[in-house]
mmCIF file of C-alpha atoms in Angstrom:
data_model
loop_
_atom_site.group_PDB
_atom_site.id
_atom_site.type_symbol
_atom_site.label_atom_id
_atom_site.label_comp_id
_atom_site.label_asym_id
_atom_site.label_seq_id
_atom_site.Cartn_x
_atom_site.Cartn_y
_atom_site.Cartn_z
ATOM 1 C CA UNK T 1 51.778 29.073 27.618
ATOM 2 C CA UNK T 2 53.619 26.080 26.296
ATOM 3 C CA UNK T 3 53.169 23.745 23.574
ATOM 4 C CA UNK T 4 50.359 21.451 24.509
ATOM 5 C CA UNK T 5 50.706 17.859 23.178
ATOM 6 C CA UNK T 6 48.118 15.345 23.040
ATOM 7 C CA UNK T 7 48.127 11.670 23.420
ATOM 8 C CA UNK T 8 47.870 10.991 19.463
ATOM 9 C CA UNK T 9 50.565 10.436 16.737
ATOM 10 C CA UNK T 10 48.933 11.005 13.275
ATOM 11 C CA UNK T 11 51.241 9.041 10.176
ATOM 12 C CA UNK T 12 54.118 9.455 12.802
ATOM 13 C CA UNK T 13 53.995 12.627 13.660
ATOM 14 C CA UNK T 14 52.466 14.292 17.011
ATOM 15 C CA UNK T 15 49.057 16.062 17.738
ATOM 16 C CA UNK T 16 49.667 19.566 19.550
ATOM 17 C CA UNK T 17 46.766 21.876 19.894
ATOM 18 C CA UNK T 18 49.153 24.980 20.989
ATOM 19 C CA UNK T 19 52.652 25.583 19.508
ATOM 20 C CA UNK T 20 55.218 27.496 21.207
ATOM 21 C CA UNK T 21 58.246 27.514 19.099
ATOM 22 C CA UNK T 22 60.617 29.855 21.522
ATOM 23 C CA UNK T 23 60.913 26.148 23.571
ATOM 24 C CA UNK T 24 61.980 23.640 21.111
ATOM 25 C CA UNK T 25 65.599 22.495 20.109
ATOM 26 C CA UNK T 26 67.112 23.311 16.855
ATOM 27 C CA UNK T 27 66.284 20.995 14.668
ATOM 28 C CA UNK T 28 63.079 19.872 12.002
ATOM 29 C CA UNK T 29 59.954 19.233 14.192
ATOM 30 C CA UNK T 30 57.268 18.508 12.227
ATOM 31 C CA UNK T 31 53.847 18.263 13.767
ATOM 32 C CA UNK T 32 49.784 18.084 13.396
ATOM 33 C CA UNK T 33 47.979 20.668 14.587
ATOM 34 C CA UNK T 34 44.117 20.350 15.700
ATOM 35 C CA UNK T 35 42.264 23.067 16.068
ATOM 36 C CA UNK T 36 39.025 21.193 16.664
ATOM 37 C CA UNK T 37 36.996 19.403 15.613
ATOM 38 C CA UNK T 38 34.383 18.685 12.648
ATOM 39 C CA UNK T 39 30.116 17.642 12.950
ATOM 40 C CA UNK T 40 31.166 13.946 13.097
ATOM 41 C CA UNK T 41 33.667 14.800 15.923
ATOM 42 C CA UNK T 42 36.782 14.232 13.775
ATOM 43 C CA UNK T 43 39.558 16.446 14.260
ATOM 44 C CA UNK T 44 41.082 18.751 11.586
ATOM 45 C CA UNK T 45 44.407 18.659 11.235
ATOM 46 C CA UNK T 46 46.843 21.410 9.979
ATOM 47 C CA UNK T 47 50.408 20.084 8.877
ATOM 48 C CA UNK T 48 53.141 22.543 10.782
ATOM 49 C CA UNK T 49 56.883 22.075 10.404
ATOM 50 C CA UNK T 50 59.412 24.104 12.209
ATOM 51 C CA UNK T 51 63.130 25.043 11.429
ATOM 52 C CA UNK T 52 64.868 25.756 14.421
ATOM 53 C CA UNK T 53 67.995 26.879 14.197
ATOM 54 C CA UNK T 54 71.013 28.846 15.746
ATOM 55 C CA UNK T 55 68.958 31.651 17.942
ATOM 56 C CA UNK T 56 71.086 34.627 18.053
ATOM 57 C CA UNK T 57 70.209 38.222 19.283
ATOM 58 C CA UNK T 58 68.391 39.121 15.997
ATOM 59 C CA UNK T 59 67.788 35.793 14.656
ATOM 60 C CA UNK T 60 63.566 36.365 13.562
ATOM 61 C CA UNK T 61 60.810 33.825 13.622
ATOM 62 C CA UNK T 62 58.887 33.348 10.342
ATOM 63 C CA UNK T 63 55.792 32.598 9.446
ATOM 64 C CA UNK T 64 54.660 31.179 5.875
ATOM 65 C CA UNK T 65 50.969 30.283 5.352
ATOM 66 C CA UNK T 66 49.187 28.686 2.458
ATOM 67 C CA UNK T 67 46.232 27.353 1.843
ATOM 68 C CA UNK T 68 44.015 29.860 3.035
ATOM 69 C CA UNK T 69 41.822 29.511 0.343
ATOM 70 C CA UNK T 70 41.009 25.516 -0.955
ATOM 71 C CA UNK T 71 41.391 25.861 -4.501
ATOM 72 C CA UNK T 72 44.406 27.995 -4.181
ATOM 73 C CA UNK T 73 47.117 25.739 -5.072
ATOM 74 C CA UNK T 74 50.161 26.716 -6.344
ATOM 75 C CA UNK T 75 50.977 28.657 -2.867
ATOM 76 C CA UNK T 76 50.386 25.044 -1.350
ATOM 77 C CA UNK T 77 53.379 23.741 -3.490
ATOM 78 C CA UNK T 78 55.325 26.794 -3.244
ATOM 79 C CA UNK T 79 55.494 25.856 0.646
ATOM 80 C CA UNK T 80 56.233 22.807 0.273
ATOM 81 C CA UNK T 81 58.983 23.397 -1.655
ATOM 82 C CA UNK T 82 60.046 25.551 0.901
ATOM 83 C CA UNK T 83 60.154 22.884 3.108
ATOM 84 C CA UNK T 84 62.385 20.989 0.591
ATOM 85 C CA UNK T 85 64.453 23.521 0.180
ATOM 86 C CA UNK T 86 65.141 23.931 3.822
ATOM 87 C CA UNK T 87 65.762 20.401 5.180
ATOM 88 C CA UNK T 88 69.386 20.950 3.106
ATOM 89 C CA UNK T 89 70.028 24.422 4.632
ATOM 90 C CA UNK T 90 71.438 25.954 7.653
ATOM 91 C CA UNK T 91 69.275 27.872 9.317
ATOM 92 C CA UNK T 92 70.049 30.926 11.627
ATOM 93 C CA UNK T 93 66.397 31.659 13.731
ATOM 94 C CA UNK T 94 63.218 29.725 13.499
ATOM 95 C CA UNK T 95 60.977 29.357 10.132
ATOM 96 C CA UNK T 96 57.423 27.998 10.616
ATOM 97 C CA UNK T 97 55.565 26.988 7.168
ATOM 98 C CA UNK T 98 51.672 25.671 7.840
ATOM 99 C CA UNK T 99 51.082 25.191 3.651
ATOM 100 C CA UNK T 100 47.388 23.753 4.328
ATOM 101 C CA UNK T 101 45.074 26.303 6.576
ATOM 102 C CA UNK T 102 41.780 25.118 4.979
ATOM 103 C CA UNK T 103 41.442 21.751 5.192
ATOM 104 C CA UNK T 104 37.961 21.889 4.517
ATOM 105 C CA UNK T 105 37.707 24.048 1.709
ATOM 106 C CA UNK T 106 40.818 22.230 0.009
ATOM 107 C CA UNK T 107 39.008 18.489 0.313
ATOM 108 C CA UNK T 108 35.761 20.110 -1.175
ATOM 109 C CA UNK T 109 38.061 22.158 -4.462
ATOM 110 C CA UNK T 110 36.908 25.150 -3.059
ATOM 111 C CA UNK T 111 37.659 28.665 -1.709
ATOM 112 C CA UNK T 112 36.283 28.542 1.577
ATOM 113 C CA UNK T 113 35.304 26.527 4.609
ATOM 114 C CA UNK T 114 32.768 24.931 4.474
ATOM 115 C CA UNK T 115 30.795 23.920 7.827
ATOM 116 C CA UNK T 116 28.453 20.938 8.469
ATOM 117 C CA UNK T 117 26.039 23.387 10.282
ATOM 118 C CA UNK T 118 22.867 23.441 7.782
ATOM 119 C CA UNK T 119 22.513 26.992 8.445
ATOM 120 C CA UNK T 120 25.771 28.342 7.844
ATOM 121 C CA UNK T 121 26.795 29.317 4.203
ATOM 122 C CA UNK T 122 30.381 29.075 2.846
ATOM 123 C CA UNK T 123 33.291 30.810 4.248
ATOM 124 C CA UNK T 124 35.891 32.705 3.166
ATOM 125 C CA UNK T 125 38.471 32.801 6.108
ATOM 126 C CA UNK T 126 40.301 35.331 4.766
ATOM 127 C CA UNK T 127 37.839 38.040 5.579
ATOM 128 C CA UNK T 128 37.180 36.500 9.533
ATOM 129 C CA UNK T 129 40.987 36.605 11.171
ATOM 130 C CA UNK T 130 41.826 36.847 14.037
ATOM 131 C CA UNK T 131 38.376 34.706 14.614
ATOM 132 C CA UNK T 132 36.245 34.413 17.278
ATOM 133 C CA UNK T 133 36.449 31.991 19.793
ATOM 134 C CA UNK T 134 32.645 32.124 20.651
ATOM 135 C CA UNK T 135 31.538 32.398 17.459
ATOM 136 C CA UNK T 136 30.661 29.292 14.655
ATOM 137 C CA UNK T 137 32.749 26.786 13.493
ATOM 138 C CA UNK T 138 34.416 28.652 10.894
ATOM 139 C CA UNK T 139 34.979 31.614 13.104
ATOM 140 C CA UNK T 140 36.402 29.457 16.263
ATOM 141 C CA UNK T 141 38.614 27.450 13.520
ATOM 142 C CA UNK T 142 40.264 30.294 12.799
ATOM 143 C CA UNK T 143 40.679 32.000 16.246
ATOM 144 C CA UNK T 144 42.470 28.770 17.379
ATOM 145 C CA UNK T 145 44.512 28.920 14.526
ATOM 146 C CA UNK T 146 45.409 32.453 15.293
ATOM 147 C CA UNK T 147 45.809 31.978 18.950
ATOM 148 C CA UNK T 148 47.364 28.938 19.272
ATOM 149 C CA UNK T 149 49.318 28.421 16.268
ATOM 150 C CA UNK T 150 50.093 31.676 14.529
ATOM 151 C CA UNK T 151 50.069 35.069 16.442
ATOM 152 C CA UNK T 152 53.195 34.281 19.150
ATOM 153 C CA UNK T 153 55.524 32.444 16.527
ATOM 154 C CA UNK T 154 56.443 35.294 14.147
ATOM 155 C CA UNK T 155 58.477 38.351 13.727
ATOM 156 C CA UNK T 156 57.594 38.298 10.014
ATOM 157 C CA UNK T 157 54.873 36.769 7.861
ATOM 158 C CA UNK T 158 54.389 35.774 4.600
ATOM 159 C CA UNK T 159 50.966 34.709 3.471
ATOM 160 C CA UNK T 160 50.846 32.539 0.130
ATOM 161 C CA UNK T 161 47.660 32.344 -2.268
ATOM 162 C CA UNK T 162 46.842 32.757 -5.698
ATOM 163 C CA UNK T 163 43.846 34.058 -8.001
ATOM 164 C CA UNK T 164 40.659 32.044 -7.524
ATOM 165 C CA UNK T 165 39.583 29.734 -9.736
ATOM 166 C CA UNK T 166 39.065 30.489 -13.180
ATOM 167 C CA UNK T 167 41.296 33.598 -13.045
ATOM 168 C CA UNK T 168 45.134 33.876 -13.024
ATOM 169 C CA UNK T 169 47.320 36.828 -11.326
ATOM 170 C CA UNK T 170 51.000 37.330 -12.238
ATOM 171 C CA UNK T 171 53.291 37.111 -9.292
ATOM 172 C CA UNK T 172 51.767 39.867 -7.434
ATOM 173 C CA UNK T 173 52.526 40.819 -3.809
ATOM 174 C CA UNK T 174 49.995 42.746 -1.549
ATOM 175 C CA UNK T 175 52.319 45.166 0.724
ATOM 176 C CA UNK T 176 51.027 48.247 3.277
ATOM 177 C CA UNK T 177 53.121 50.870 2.065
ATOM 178 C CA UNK T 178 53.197 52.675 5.190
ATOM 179 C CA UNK T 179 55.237 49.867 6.669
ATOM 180 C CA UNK T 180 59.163 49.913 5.563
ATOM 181 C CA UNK T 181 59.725 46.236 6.180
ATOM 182 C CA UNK T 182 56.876 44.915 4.388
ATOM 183 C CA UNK T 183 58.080 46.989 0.983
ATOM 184 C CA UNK T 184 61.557 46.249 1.623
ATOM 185 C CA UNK T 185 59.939 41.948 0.892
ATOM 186 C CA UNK T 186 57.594 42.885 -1.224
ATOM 187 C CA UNK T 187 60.139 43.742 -3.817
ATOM 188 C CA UNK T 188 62.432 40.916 -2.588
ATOM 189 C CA UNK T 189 59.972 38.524 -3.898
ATOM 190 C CA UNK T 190 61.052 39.836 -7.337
ATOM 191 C CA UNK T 191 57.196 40.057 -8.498
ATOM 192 C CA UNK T 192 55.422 41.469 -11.966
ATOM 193 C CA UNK T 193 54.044 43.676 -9.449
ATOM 194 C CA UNK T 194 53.049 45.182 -5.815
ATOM 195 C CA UNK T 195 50.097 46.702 -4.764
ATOM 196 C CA UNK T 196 50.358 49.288 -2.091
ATOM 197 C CA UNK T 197 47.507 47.675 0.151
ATOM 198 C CA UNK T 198 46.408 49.306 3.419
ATOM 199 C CA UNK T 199 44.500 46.502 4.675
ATOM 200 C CA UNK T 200 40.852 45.213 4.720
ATOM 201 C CA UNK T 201 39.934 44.090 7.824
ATOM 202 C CA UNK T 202 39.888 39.908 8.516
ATOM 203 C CA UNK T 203 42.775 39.750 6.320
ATOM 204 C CA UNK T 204 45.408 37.512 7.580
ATOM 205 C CA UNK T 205 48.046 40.148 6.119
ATOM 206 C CA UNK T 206 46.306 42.718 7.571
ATOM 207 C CA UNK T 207 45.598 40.985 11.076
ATOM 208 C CA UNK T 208 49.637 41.106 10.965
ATOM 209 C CA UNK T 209 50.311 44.184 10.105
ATOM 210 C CA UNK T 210 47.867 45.740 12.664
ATOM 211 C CA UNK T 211 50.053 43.592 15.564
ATOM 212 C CA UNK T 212 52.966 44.623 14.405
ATOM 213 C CA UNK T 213 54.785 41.699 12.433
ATOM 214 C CA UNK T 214 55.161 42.973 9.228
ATOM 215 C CA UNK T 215 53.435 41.075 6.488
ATOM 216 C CA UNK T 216 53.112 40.563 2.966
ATOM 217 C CA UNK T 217 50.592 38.446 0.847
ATOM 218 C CA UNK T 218 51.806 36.796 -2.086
ATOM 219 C CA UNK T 219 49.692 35.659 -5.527
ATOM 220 C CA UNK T 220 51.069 32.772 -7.316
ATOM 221 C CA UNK T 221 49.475 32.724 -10.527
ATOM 222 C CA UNK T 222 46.539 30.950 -11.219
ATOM 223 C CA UNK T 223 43.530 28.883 -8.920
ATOM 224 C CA UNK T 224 43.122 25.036 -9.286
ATOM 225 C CA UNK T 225 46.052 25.538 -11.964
ATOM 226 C CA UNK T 226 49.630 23.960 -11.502
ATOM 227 C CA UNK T 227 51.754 26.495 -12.935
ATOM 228 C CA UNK T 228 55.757 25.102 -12.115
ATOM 229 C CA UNK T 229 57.555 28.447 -13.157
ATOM 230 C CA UNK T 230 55.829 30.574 -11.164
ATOM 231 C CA UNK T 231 56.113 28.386 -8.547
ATOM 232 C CA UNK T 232 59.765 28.000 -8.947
ATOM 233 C CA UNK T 233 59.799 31.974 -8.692
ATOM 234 C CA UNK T 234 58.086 32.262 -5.407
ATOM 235 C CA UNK T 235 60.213 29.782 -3.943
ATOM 236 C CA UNK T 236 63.371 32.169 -5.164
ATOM 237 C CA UNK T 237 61.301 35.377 -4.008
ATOM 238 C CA UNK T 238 60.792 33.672 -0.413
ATOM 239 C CA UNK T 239 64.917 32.638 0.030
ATOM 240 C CA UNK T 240 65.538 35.907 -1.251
ATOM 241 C CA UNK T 241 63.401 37.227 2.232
ATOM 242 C CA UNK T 242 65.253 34.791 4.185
ATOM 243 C CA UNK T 243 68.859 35.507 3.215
ATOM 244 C CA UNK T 244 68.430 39.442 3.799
ATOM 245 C CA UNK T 245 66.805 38.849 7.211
ATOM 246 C CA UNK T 246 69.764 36.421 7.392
ATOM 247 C CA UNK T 247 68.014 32.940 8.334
ATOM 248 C CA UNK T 248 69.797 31.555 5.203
ATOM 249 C CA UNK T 249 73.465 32.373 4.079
ATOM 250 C CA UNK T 250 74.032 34.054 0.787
ATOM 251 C CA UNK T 251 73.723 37.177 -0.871
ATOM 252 C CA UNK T 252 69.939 38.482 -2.322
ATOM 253 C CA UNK T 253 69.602 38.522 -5.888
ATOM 254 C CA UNK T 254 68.757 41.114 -8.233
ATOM 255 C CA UNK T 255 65.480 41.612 -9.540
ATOM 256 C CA UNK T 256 64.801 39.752 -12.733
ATOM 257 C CA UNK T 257 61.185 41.522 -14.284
ATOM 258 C CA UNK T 258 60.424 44.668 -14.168
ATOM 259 C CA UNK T 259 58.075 45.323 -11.400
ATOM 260 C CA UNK T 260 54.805 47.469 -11.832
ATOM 261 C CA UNK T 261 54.083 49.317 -8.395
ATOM 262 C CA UNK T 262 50.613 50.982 -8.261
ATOM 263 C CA UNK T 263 47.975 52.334 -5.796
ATOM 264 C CA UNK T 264 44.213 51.926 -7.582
ATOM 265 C CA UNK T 265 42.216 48.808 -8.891
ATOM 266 C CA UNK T 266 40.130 49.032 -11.419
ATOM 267 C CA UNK T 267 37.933 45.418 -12.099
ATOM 268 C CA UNK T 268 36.093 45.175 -15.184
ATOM 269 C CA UNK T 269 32.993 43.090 -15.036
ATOM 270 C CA UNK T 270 30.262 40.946 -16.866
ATOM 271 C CA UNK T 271 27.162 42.883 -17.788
ATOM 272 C CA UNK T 272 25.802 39.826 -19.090
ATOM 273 C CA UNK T 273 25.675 36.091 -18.825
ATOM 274 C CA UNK T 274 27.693 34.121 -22.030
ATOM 275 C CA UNK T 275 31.107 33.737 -22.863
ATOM 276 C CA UNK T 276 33.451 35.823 -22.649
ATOM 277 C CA UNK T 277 37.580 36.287 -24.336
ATOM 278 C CA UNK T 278 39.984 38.359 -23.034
ATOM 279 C CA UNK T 279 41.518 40.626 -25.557
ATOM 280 C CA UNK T 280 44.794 41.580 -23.815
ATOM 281 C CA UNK T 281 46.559 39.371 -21.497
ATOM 282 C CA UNK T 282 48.230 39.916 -18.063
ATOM 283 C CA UNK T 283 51.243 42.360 -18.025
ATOM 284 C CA UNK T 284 49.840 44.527 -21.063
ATOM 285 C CA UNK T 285 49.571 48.205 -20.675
ATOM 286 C CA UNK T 286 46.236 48.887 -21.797
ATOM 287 C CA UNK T 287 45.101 52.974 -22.722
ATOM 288 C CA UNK T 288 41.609 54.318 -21.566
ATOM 289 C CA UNK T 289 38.637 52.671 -23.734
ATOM 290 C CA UNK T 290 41.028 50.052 -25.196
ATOM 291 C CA UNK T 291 39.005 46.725 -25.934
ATOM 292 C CA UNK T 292 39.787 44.392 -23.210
ATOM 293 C CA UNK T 293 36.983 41.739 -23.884
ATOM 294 C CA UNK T 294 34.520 40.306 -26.012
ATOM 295 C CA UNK T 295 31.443 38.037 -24.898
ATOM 296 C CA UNK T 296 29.371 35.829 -26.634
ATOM 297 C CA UNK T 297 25.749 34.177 -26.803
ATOM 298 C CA UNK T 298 25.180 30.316 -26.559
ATOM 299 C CA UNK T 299 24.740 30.721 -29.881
ATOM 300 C CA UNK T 300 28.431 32.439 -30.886
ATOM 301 C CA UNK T 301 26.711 35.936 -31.787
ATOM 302 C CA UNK T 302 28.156 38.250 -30.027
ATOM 303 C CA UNK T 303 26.718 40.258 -27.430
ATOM 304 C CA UNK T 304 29.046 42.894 -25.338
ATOM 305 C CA UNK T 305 32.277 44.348 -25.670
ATOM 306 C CA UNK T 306 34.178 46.297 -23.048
ATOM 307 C CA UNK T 307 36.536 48.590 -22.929
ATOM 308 C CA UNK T 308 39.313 49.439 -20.006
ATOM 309 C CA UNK T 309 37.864 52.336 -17.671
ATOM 310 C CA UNK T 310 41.783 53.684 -17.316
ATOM 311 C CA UNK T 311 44.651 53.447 -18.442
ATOM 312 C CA UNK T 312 47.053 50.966 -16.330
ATOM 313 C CA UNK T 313 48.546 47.281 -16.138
ATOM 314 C CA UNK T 314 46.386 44.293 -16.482
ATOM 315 C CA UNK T 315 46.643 41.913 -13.350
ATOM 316 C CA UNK T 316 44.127 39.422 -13.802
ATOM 317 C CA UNK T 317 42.259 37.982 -16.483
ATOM 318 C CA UNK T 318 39.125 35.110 -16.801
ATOM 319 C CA UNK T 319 40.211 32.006 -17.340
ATOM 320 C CA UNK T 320 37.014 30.920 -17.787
ATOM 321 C CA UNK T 321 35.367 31.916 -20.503
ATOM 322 C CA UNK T 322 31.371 31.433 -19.233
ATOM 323 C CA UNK T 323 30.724 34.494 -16.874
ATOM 324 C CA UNK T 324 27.646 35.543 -14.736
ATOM 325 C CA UNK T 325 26.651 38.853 -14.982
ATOM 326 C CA UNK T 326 29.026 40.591 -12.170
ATOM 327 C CA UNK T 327 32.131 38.482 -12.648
ATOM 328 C CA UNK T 328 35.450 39.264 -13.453
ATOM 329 C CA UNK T 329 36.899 39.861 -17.063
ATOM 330 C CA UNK T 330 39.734 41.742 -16.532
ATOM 331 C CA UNK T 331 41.046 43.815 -13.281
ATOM 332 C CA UNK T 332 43.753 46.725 -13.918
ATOM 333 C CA UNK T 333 46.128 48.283 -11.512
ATOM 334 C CA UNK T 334 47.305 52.177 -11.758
#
């Protein structure tokens, strides 16, 4: 099937519902995409831009997403800089960057989709790929997204997010080890650290994977947080993918942090409701039983402590300090 226009132009830009990017003309396109439409019979619309450029016998197709989850920012900006960065390159190929899929949950300033339906709860669309085209709203949002938009245009994938809000990753890459390609850009992106990740199923990445177009999921720091340096090294970490697949010109660069590779997560949670400090912070090597937090009463007393279950390398940390009991406080990786 081809690209399906509609009869609409949206801020100067055209309305497809189906995107087919083996049949356009090198060149920017830039479109909106609808996937449908919302309980007041508005449309969503998904920003897409496509780089289409010289198409020789290996030339790939990427795909770079963002915006999966609403309040996950700084992979929003890290696309759009991608964008920037590309509009002043030559490209050899096709790139396709969609840097808002949740429209929804990013106009509410939060993680998921949320649905008009009174009886539907909150969505995380991360856990429902491909989707379901008979299914709710949240569930046929994303199949059209899949089947219309994403599944055909790619070779590779690269799928941007960051912690949720009120805890911060480093820049962290999610890779299935038992794929070669998806390693080989995992440690292109130049991270703090991979983990080897064999998929959970409704994961974008791992929708991917399991059709064979090798994919990697990248964390970009913190949720809700601008945070311009790791932005600016996601941005480097994505050209760097692009060069040695050879849509850009130029050689790769060298990895600038050491990069911690592990297998195991270990997530350390409240206990208790109050306020809670982190005592380490993220790239420390912690030992077995090593204090890792402190929480506090309403009152300042202080109520737990807790101590790492392993040794290993802390990944995330709370941000915010006020935790319900079964939240995170600090997550390790060995």
């Amino acid at each position: 099937m081809k690209t399906r226009y509609t009869d609409d132009v949206l801020q100067g830009h055209q309305v497809i519902t189906r995107l087919d990017v083996d049949e356009l003309p090198m060149g920017c396109h830039r479109f909106w995409f609808r996937p449908q439409e919302n309980g007041i019979g508005q449309s969503w619309h998904l920003p897409v831009v496509v780089y289409r450029g010289e198409q020789t016998g290996n030339a790939p197709k990427v795909m770079i997403t963002a915006g999966v989850h609403g309040d996950e920012l700084n992979g929003v900006i890290t696309a759009q800089n991608i964008i920037q960065h590309l509009a002043e390159q030559s490209v050899v190929g096709t790139v396709v960057i969609v840097p808002t899929v949740n429209v929804s949950g990013m106009l509410m300033h939060t993680r998921d989709f949320i649905m008009s339906d009174p009886d539907a709860s909150p969505t995380n669309l991360n856990r429902i790929f491909p989707g379901n085209p008979e299914g709710d709203a949240a569930q046929r949002y994303i199949a059209s997204i899949w089947y219309d938009l994403l599944a055909h245009n790619a070779d590779i994938a690269i799928d941007l997010h960051t912690q949720t809000r009120g805890a911060a990753y480093p820049l962290y890459v999610f890779a299935d080890y038992r794929i070669p390609q998806t390693v080989k850009m995992a440690r292109l992106m130049n991270p703090d650290c991979i983990f080897d990740d064999p998929g959970d199923d409704g994961v974008l990445e791992t929708v991917w994977n399991r059709s064979g177009i090798p994919s990697i999921t990248v964390e970009v720091g913190a949720g809700k947080v601008l945070q311009p340096d790791m932005i600016a090294r996601s941005v480097d970490g994505v050209i760097n993918i692009l060069k040695s697949e050879g849509v850009l010109e130029g050689d790769t660069s060298q990895p600038q942090h050491e990069c911690y590779e592990g297998k195991k997560i270990f997530t350390v949670r409240a206990t208790l409701g109050g306020f809670a400090l982190p005592k380490v912070e993220i790239g420390d090597q912690v030992e077995m039983g090593q204090l890792v937090a402190v929480q506090y009463d309403s009152f300042g007393d202080e109520i737990q402590r807790y101590h790492a279950p392993t040794s290993g390398y802390v990944l995330s940390v709370n941000l915010d300090p006020m935790r319900e009991p079964g939240t995170l406080l600090v997550r390790l990786i060995q």
